[in-house]
Amino acid sequence: MSKKSRKKSSKTPSVSPTAKKTPVKARAATQTKSAKTQRTPASKSTGIIAKTASHKAAPKRLNSSKSASAPKTAAKAGLAEGQKAPAFRLPRDGGGVVALSDYAGQKLVLFFYPRADTPGCTREAIDFTRLTGAFAKASTAVLGISADPVKAQDKFRDKHGLGVPLISDETHAMLEAYGAWGEKSMYGKSFMGVLRTTMLLGADGKIARIWRNVRVDGHADEVLEAARSL
């Protein structure tokens, strides 16, 4: 073997190991980058899921707080026997004004009716008119209340010869204070309106009796008996 051949053969092994090592480093670097690339979307997607979950959880907490406060609102809407009757001052048929203070020291019947000159309300108002003398002997005054305007109350009174004052509460302030305004339904439709209710107030200004969801037939006579026994 010549000297030139030996030199070439001695250089050849020194090159081949370097060439083999370079692809290994390159592969390692590539694997590291791919691993980072795979981890990055996972962390981002986790963050998105966490944010989405937090947004979904918020409405549930709000809904639960609303449902918790609902019973308190409902409790405030109505009155119970033994409570002080809320004060009021409203216009009546004939152009006058009626206030609770006008009946201080006297028993008072308040009958709330849905609408003037409708069949049930007409029968109820006529029944209370029929018994006005008996209520007077029992030291009890009677007032009818609805959300109708004063003109409608005037027509209602004149048409049926009614003898009890008819109060107009167009703003529903008194109706709501006494729990006689709420949701009703008819023919599958829901709406807000006057709930047929009657209350008997004692001479001390407190609510002695409450009748809700009143059935007109015989109702006025039942209220009279309660006023006599009070």
PDB file of N, CA and C in Angstrom, residues 120-199:
ATOM      1  N   GLY A 120    -120.114  38.894  37.075  1.00  0.00           N
ATOM      2  CA  GLY A 120    -119.797  38.554  38.465  1.00  0.00           C
ATOM      3  C   GLY A 120    -119.644  39.781  39.346  1.00  0.00           C
ATOM      4  N   CYS A 121    -118.980  40.795  38.839  1.00  0.00           N
ATOM      5  CA  CYS A 121    -118.777  42.025  39.616  1.00  0.00           C
ATOM      6  C   CYS A 121    -120.101  42.751  39.853  1.00  0.00           C
ATOM      7  N   THR A 122    -120.992  42.697  38.896  1.00  0.00           N
ATOM      8  CA  THR A 122    -122.305  43.328  39.044  1.00  0.00           C
ATOM      9  C   THR A 122    -123.110  42.643  40.149  1.00  0.00           C
ATOM     10  N   ARG A 123    -123.136  41.319  40.137  1.00  0.00           N
ATOM     11  CA  ARG A 123    -123.879  40.589  41.174  1.00  0.00           C
ATOM     12  C   ARG A 123    -123.288  40.871  42.568  1.00  0.00           C
ATOM     13  N   GLU A 124    -121.980  40.919  42.628  1.00  0.00           N
ATOM     14  CA  GLU A 124    -121.340  41.166  43.923  1.00  0.00           C
ATOM     15  C   GLU A 124    -121.670  42.563  44.449  1.00  0.00           C
ATOM     16  N   ALA A 125    -121.565  43.572  43.586  1.00  0.00           N
ATOM     17  CA  ALA A 125    -121.855  44.951  44.000  1.00  0.00           C
ATOM     18  C   ALA A 125    -123.319  45.125  44.389  1.00  0.00           C
ATOM     19  N   ILE A 126    -124.216  44.458  43.665  1.00  0.00           N
ATOM     20  CA  ILE A 126    -125.646  44.529  43.991  1.00  0.00           C
ATOM     21  C   ILE A 126    -125.922  43.879  45.345  1.00  0.00           C
ATOM     22  N   ASP A 127    -125.264  42.768  45.623  1.00  0.00           N
ATOM     23  CA  ASP A 127    -125.446  42.082  46.909  1.00  0.00           C
ATOM     24  C   ASP A 127    -124.985  42.945  48.082  1.00  0.00           C
ATOM     25  N   PHE A 128    -123.844  43.599  47.938  1.00  0.00           N
ATOM     26  CA  PHE A 128    -123.366  44.464  49.018  1.00  0.00           C
ATOM     27  C   PHE A 128    -124.275  45.688  49.173  1.00  0.00           C
ATOM     28  N   THR A 129    -124.821  46.190  48.052  1.00  0.00           N
ATOM     29  CA  THR A 129    -125.768  47.304  48.114  1.00  0.00           C
ATOM     30  C   THR A 129    -127.037  46.886  48.841  1.00  0.00           C
ATOM     31  N   ARG A 130    -127.498  45.692  48.564  1.00  0.00           N
ATOM     32  CA  ARG A 130    -128.706  45.166  49.204  1.00  0.00           C
ATOM     33  C   ARG A 130    -128.559  45.086  50.731  1.00  0.00           C
ATOM     34  N   LEU A 131    -127.332  44.861  51.177  1.00  0.00           N
ATOM     35  CA  LEU A 131    -127.080  44.679  52.611  1.00  0.00           C
ATOM     36  C   LEU A 131    -126.485  45.912  53.299  1.00  0.00           C
ATOM     37  N   THR A 132    -126.504  47.063  52.631  1.00  0.00           N
ATOM     38  CA  THR A 132    -125.887  48.257  53.218  1.00  0.00           C
ATOM     39  C   THR A 132    -126.537  48.634  54.562  1.00  0.00           C
ATOM     40  N   GLY A 133    -127.860  48.502  54.645  1.00  0.00           N
ATOM     41  CA  GLY A 133    -128.539  48.808  55.913  1.00  0.00           C
ATOM     42  C   GLY A 133    -128.085  47.869  57.016  1.00  0.00           C
ATOM     43  N   ALA A 134    -127.976  46.584  56.734  1.00  0.00           N
ATOM     44  CA  ALA A 134    -127.542  45.598  57.722  1.00  0.00           C
ATOM     45  C   ALA A 134    -126.095  45.843  58.143  1.00  0.00           C
ATOM     46  N   PHE A 135    -125.254  46.223  57.194  1.00  0.00           N
ATOM     47  CA  PHE A 135    -123.863  46.540  57.540  1.00  0.00           C
ATOM     48  C   PHE A 135    -123.793  47.783  58.438  1.00  0.00           C
ATOM     49  N   ALA A 136    -124.660  48.769  58.142  1.00  0.00           N
ATOM     50  CA  ALA A 136    -124.675  49.990  58.956  1.00  0.00           C
ATOM     51  C   ALA A 136    -125.058  49.677  60.400  1.00  0.00           C
ATOM     52  N   LYS A 137    -126.034  48.777  60.605  1.00  0.00           N
ATOM     53  CA  LYS A 137    -126.433  48.369  61.955  1.00  0.00           C
ATOM     54  C   LYS A 137    -125.299  47.646  62.679  1.00  0.00           C
ATOM     55  N   ALA A 138    -124.416  47.002  61.893  1.00  0.00           N
ATOM     56  CA  ALA A 138    -123.256  46.313  62.471  1.00  0.00           C
ATOM     57  C   ALA A 138    -122.053  47.254  62.586  1.00  0.00           C
ATOM     58  N   SER A 139    -122.316  48.571  62.427  1.00  0.00           N
ATOM     59  CA  SER A 139    -121.256  49.598  62.511  1.00  0.00           C
ATOM     60  C   SER A 139    -120.111  49.301  61.543  1.00  0.00           C
ATOM     61  N   THR A 140    -120.494  48.929  60.339  1.00  0.00           N
ATOM     62  CA  THR A 140    -119.506  48.560  59.324  1.00  0.00           C
ATOM     63  C   THR A 140    -119.790  49.284  58.018  1.00  0.00           C
ATOM     64  N   ALA A 141    -118.766  49.951  57.480  1.00  0.00           N
ATOM     65  CA  ALA A 141    -118.875  50.615  56.185  1.00  0.00           C
ATOM     66  C   ALA A 141    -118.381  49.652  55.101  1.00  0.00           C
ATOM     67  N   VAL A 142    -118.809  49.897  53.854  1.00  0.00           N
ATOM     68  CA  VAL A 142    -118.436  49.023  52.729  1.00  0.00           C
ATOM     69  C   VAL A 142    -117.921  49.875  51.582  1.00  0.00           C
ATOM     70  N   LEU A 143    -116.767  49.446  51.012  1.00  0.00           N
ATOM     71  CA  LEU A 143    -116.186  50.119  49.855  1.00  0.00           C
ATOM     72  C   LEU A 143    -115.857  49.084  48.780  1.00  0.00           C
ATOM     73  N   GLY A 144    -116.140  49.430  47.517  1.00  0.00           N
ATOM     74  CA  GLY A 144    -115.751  48.577  46.393  1.00  0.00           C
ATOM     75  C   GLY A 144    -114.558  49.201  45.686  1.00  0.00           C
ATOM     76  N   ILE A 145    -113.603  48.396  45.271  1.00  0.00           N
ATOM     77  CA  ILE A 145    -112.380  48.904  44.633  1.00  0.00           C
ATOM     78  C   ILE A 145    -112.071  48.114  43.373  1.00  0.00           C
ATOM     79  N   SER A 146    -111.749  48.839  42.289  1.00  0.00           N
ATOM     80  CA  SER A 146    -111.273  48.208  41.061  1.00  0.00           C
ATOM     81  C   SER A 146    -110.295  49.157  40.377  1.00  0.00           C
ATOM     82  N   ALA A 147    -109.727  48.711  39.259  1.00  0.00           N
ATOM     83  CA  ALA A 147    -108.771  49.545  38.519  1.00  0.00           C
ATOM     84  C   ALA A 147    -109.463  50.396  37.452  1.00  0.00           C
ATOM     85  N   ASP A 148    -110.789  50.387  37.433  1.00  0.00           N
ATOM     86  CA  ASP A 148    -111.538  51.164  36.441  1.00  0.00           C
ATOM     87  C   ASP A 148    -111.420  52.660  36.719  1.00  0.00           C
ATOM     88  N   PRO A 149    -111.461  53.492  35.685  1.00  0.00           N
ATOM     89  CA  PRO A 149    -111.469  54.947  35.902  1.00  0.00           C
ATOM     90  C   PRO A 149    -112.770  55.403  36.547  1.00  0.00           C
ATOM     91  N   VAL A 150    -112.764  56.614  37.059  1.00  0.00           N
ATOM     92  CA  VAL A 150    -113.932  57.142  37.773  1.00  0.00           C
ATOM     93  C   VAL A 150    -115.170  57.167  36.873  1.00  0.00           C
ATOM     94  N   LYS A 151    -115.021  57.529  35.613  1.00  0.00           N
ATOM     95  CA  LYS A 151    -116.173  57.576  34.700  1.00  0.00           C
ATOM     96  C   LYS A 151    -116.839  56.206  34.572  1.00  0.00           C
ATOM     97  N   ALA A 152    -116.028  55.156  34.511  1.00  0.00           N
ATOM     98  CA  ALA A 152    -116.581  53.801  34.420  1.00  0.00           C
ATOM     99  C   ALA A 152    -117.314  53.429  35.709  1.00  0.00           C
ATOM    100  N   GLN A 153    -116.781  53.889  36.839  1.00  0.00           N
ATOM    101  CA  GLN A 153    -117.443  53.626  38.125  1.00  0.00           C
ATOM    102  C   GLN A 153    -118.782  54.359  38.192  1.00  0.00           C
ATOM    103  N   ASP A 154    -118.819  55.584  37.666  1.00  0.00           N
ATOM    104  CA  ASP A 154    -120.071  56.358  37.645  1.00  0.00           C
ATOM    105  C   ASP A 154    -121.144  55.646  36.820  1.00  0.00           C
ATOM    106  N   LYS A 155    -120.771  55.164  35.660  1.00  0.00           N
ATOM    107  CA  LYS A 155    -121.724  54.447  34.802  1.00  0.00           C
ATOM    108  C   LYS A 155    -122.195  53.154  35.466  1.00  0.00           C
ATOM    109  N   PHE A 156    -121.264  52.460  36.102  1.00  0.00           N
ATOM    110  CA  PHE A 156    -121.579  51.214  36.803  1.00  0.00           C
ATOM    111  C   PHE A 156    -122.603  51.470  37.910  1.00  0.00           C
ATOM    112  N   ARG A 157    -122.360  52.527  38.689  1.00  0.00           N
ATOM    113  CA  ARG A 157    -123.273  52.891  39.786  1.00  0.00           C
ATOM    114  C   ARG A 157    -124.661  53.254  39.263  1.00  0.00           C
ATOM    115  N   ASP A 158    -124.691  54.113  38.228  1.00  0.00           N
ATOM    116  CA  ASP A 158    -125.979  54.593  37.717  1.00  0.00           C
ATOM    117  C   ASP A 158    -126.779  53.480  37.033  1.00  0.00           C
ATOM    118  N   LYS A 159    -126.108  52.620  36.318  1.00  0.00           N
ATOM    119  CA  LYS A 159    -126.786  51.557  35.581  1.00  0.00           C
ATOM    120  C   LYS A 159    -127.473  50.562  36.503  1.00  0.00           C
ATOM    121  N   HIS A 160    -126.838  50.256  37.651  1.00  0.00           N
ATOM    122  CA  HIS A 160    -127.374  49.215  38.534  1.00  0.00           C
ATOM    123  C   HIS A 160    -127.863  49.771  39.883  1.00  0.00           C
ATOM    124  N   GLY A 161    -127.924  51.088  40.019  1.00  0.00           N
ATOM    125  CA  GLY A 161    -128.425  51.700  41.254  1.00  0.00           C
ATOM    126  C   GLY A 161    -127.624  51.283  42.481  1.00  0.00           C
ATOM    127  N   LEU A 162    -126.300  51.264  42.371  1.00  0.00           N
ATOM    128  CA  LEU A 162    -125.440  50.807  43.472  1.00  0.00           C
ATOM    129  C   LEU A 162    -125.361  51.857  44.577  1.00  0.00           C
ATOM    130  N   GLY A 163    -125.357  51.385  45.818  1.00  0.00           N
ATOM    131  CA  GLY A 163    -125.353  52.300  46.964  1.00  0.00           C
ATOM    132  C   GLY A 163    -124.078  52.237  47.800  1.00  0.00           C
ATOM    133  N   VAL A 164    -123.005  51.639  47.268  1.00  0.00           N
ATOM    134  CA  VAL A 164    -121.727  51.609  48.000  1.00  0.00           C
ATOM    135  C   VAL A 164    -120.712  52.441  47.225  1.00  0.00           C
ATOM    136  N   PRO A 165    -119.851  53.181  47.913  1.00  0.00           N
ATOM    137  CA  PRO A 165    -118.816  53.950  47.221  1.00  0.00           C
ATOM    138  C   PRO A 165    -117.919  53.035  46.397  1.00  0.00           C
ATOM    139  N   LEU A 166    -117.579  53.472  45.188  1.00  0.00           N
ATOM    140  CA  LEU A 166    -116.728  52.698  44.293  1.00  0.00           C
ATOM    141  C   LEU A 166    -115.418  53.457  44.062  1.00  0.00           C
ATOM    142  N   ILE A 167    -114.324  52.870  44.512  1.00  0.00           N
ATOM    143  CA  ILE A 167    -113.014  53.523  44.439  1.00  0.00           C
ATOM    144  C   ILE A 167    -112.316  53.170  43.135  1.00  0.00           C
ATOM    145  N   SER A 168    -111.624  54.149  42.547  1.00  0.00           N
ATOM    146  CA  SER A 168    -110.860  53.956  41.323  1.00  0.00           C
ATOM    147  C   SER A 168    -109.360  53.935  41.642  1.00  0.00           C
ATOM    148  N   ASP A 169    -108.725  52.803  41.363  1.00  0.00           N
ATOM    149  CA  ASP A 169    -107.283  52.670  41.607  1.00  0.00           C
ATOM    150  C   ASP A 169    -106.589  52.316  40.290  1.00  0.00           C
ATOM    151  N   GLU A 170    -106.487  53.292  39.409  1.00  0.00           N
ATOM    152  CA  GLU A 170    -105.902  53.063  38.088  1.00  0.00           C
ATOM    153  C   GLU A 170    -104.399  52.776  38.150  1.00  0.00           C
ATOM    154  N   THR A 171    -103.721  53.236  39.169  1.00  0.00           N
ATOM    155  CA  THR A 171    -102.267  53.008  39.285  1.00  0.00           C
ATOM    156  C   THR A 171    -101.945  51.668  39.944  1.00  0.00           C
ATOM    157  N   HIS A 172    -102.964  51.006  40.492  1.00  0.00           N
ATOM    158  CA  HIS A 172    -102.837  49.693  41.165  1.00  0.00           C
ATOM    159  C   HIS A 172    -102.066  49.769  42.480  1.00  0.00           C
ATOM    160  N   ALA A 173    -101.832  50.975  42.996  1.00  0.00           N
ATOM    161  CA  ALA A 173    -101.050  51.124  44.226  1.00  0.00           C
ATOM    162  C   ALA A 173    -101.730  50.449  45.411  1.00  0.00           C
ATOM    163  N   MET A 174    -103.014  50.724  45.595  1.00  0.00           N
ATOM    164  CA  MET A 174    -103.741  50.102  46.700  1.00  0.00           C
ATOM    165  C   MET A 174    -103.944  48.612  46.447  1.00  0.00           C
ATOM    166  N   LEU A 175    -104.274  48.271  45.209  1.00  0.00           N
ATOM    167  CA  LEU A 175    -104.495  46.864  44.869  1.00  0.00           C
ATOM    168  C   LEU A 175    -103.263  46.018  45.174  1.00  0.00           C
ATOM    169  N   GLU A 176    -102.092  46.532  44.836  1.00  0.00           N
ATOM    170  CA  GLU A 176    -100.856  45.802  45.109  1.00  0.00           C
ATOM    171  C   GLU A 176    -100.560  45.750  46.606  1.00  0.00           C
ATOM    172  N   ALA A 177    -100.811  46.864  47.295  1.00  0.00           N
ATOM    173  CA  ALA A 177    -100.538  46.913  48.736  1.00  0.00           C
ATOM    174  C   ALA A 177    -101.385  45.896  49.499  1.00  0.00           C
ATOM    175  N   TYR A 178    -102.597  45.651  49.012  1.00  0.00           N
ATOM    176  CA  TYR A 178    -103.503  44.708  49.677  1.00  0.00           C
ATOM    177  C   TYR A 178    -103.435  43.297  49.071  1.00  0.00           C
ATOM    178  N   GLY A 179    -102.513  43.087  48.132  1.00  0.00           N
ATOM    179  CA  GLY A 179    -102.368  41.760  47.531  1.00  0.00           C
ATOM    180  C   GLY A 179    -103.518  41.368  46.641  1.00  0.00           C
ATOM    181  N   ALA A 180    -104.208  42.361  46.074  1.00  0.00           N
ATOM    182  CA  ALA A 180    -105.356  42.081  45.213  1.00  0.00           C
ATOM    183  C   ALA A 180    -105.047  42.313  43.745  1.00  0.00           C
ATOM    184  N   TRP A 181    -103.773  42.384  43.420  1.00  0.00           N
ATOM    185  CA  TRP A 181    -103.343  42.549  42.028  1.00  0.00           C
ATOM    186  C   TRP A 181    -102.313  41.462  41.735  1.00  0.00           C
ATOM    187  N   GLY A 182    -102.537  40.699  40.652  1.00  0.00           N
ATOM    188  CA  GLY A 182    -101.597  39.623  40.352  1.00  0.00           C
ATOM    189  C   GLY A 182    -101.880  38.968  39.019  1.00  0.00           C
ATOM    190  N   GLU A 183    -101.200  37.859  38.782  1.00  0.00           N
ATOM    191  CA  GLU A 183    -101.328  37.157  37.501  1.00  0.00           C
ATOM    192  C   GLU A 183    -102.607  36.325  37.462  1.00  0.00           C
ATOM    193  N   LYS A 184    -103.284  36.419  36.329  1.00  0.00           N
ATOM    194  CA  LYS A 184    -104.520  35.667  36.116  1.00  0.00           C
ATOM    195  C   LYS A 184    -104.419  34.964  34.763  1.00  0.00           C
ATOM    196  N   SER A 185    -105.326  34.044  34.517  1.00  0.00           N
ATOM    197  CA  SER A 185    -105.327  33.354  33.229  1.00  0.00           C
ATOM    198  C   SER A 185    -106.759  33.164  32.745  1.00  0.00           C
ATOM    199  N   MET A 186    -106.914  33.264  31.423  1.00  0.00           N
ATOM    200  CA  MET A 186    -108.226  33.066  30.814  1.00  0.00           C
ATOM    201  C   MET A 186    -108.031  32.584  29.376  1.00  0.00           C
ATOM    202  N   TYR A 187    -108.691  31.509  29.038  1.00  0.00           N
ATOM    203  CA  TYR A 187    -108.593  30.931  27.699  1.00  0.00           C
ATOM    204  C   TYR A 187    -107.139  30.624  27.323  1.00  0.00           C
ATOM    205  N   GLY A 188    -106.369  30.166  28.311  1.00  0.00           N
ATOM    206  CA  GLY A 188    -104.981  29.777  28.063  1.00  0.00           C
ATOM    207  C   GLY A 188    -103.996  30.929  28.022  1.00  0.00           C
ATOM    208  N   LYS A 189    -104.443  32.159  28.269  1.00  0.00           N
ATOM    209  CA  LYS A 189    -103.549  33.319  28.246  1.00  0.00           C
ATOM    210  C   LYS A 189    -103.401  33.892  29.653  1.00  0.00           C
ATOM    211  N   SER A 190    -102.182  34.299  29.980  1.00  0.00           N
ATOM    212  CA  SER A 190    -101.899  34.885  31.293  1.00  0.00           C
ATOM    213  C   SER A 190    -101.832  36.408  31.181  1.00  0.00           C
ATOM    214  N   PHE A 191    -102.313  37.088  32.194  1.00  0.00           N
ATOM    215  CA  PHE A 191    -102.287  38.550  32.218  1.00  0.00           C
ATOM    216  C   PHE A 191    -102.385  39.021  33.665  1.00  0.00           C
ATOM    217  N   MET A 192    -102.055  40.287  33.875  1.00  0.00           N
ATOM    218  CA  MET A 192    -102.136  40.876  35.211  1.00  0.00           C
ATOM    219  C   MET A 192    -103.492  41.559  35.375  1.00  0.00           C
ATOM    220  N   GLY A 193    -104.081  41.402  36.563  1.00  0.00           N
ATOM    221  CA  GLY A 193    -105.381  42.005  36.806  1.00  0.00           C
ATOM    222  C   GLY A 193    -105.781  41.941  38.266  1.00  0.00           C
ATOM    223  N   VAL A 194    -106.988  42.401  38.552  1.00  0.00           N
ATOM    224  CA  VAL A 194    -107.500  42.423  39.924  1.00  0.00           C
ATOM    225  C   VAL A 194    -107.935  41.019  40.331  1.00  0.00           C
ATOM    226  N   LEU A 195    -107.460  40.584  41.476  1.00  0.00           N
ATOM    227  CA  LEU A 195    -107.847  39.289  42.034  1.00  0.00           C
ATOM    228  C   LEU A 195    -109.050  39.513  42.957  1.00  0.00           C
ATOM    229  N   ARG A 196    -110.142  38.833  42.696  1.00  0.00           N
ATOM    230  CA  ARG A 196    -111.351  39.069  43.493  1.00  0.00           C
ATOM    231  C   ARG A 196    -111.077  38.703  44.955  1.00  0.00           C
ATOM    232  N   THR A 197    -111.012  39.725  45.769  1.00  0.00           N
ATOM    233  CA  THR A 197    -110.614  39.580  47.171  1.00  0.00           C
ATOM    234  C   THR A 197    -111.486  40.476  48.044  1.00  0.00           C
ATOM    235  N   THR A 198    -111.754  40.053  49.262  1.00  0.00           N
ATOM    236  CA  THR A 198    -112.480  40.881  50.229  1.00  0.00           C
ATOM    237  C   THR A 198    -111.739  40.871  51.562  1.00  0.00           C
ATOM    238  N   MET A 199    -111.690  42.036  52.209  1.00  0.00           N
ATOM    239  CA  MET A 199    -111.054  42.143  53.521  1.00  0.00           C
ATOM    240  C   MET A 199    -111.967  42.878  54.489  1.00  0.00           C
TER     241      MET A 199
END
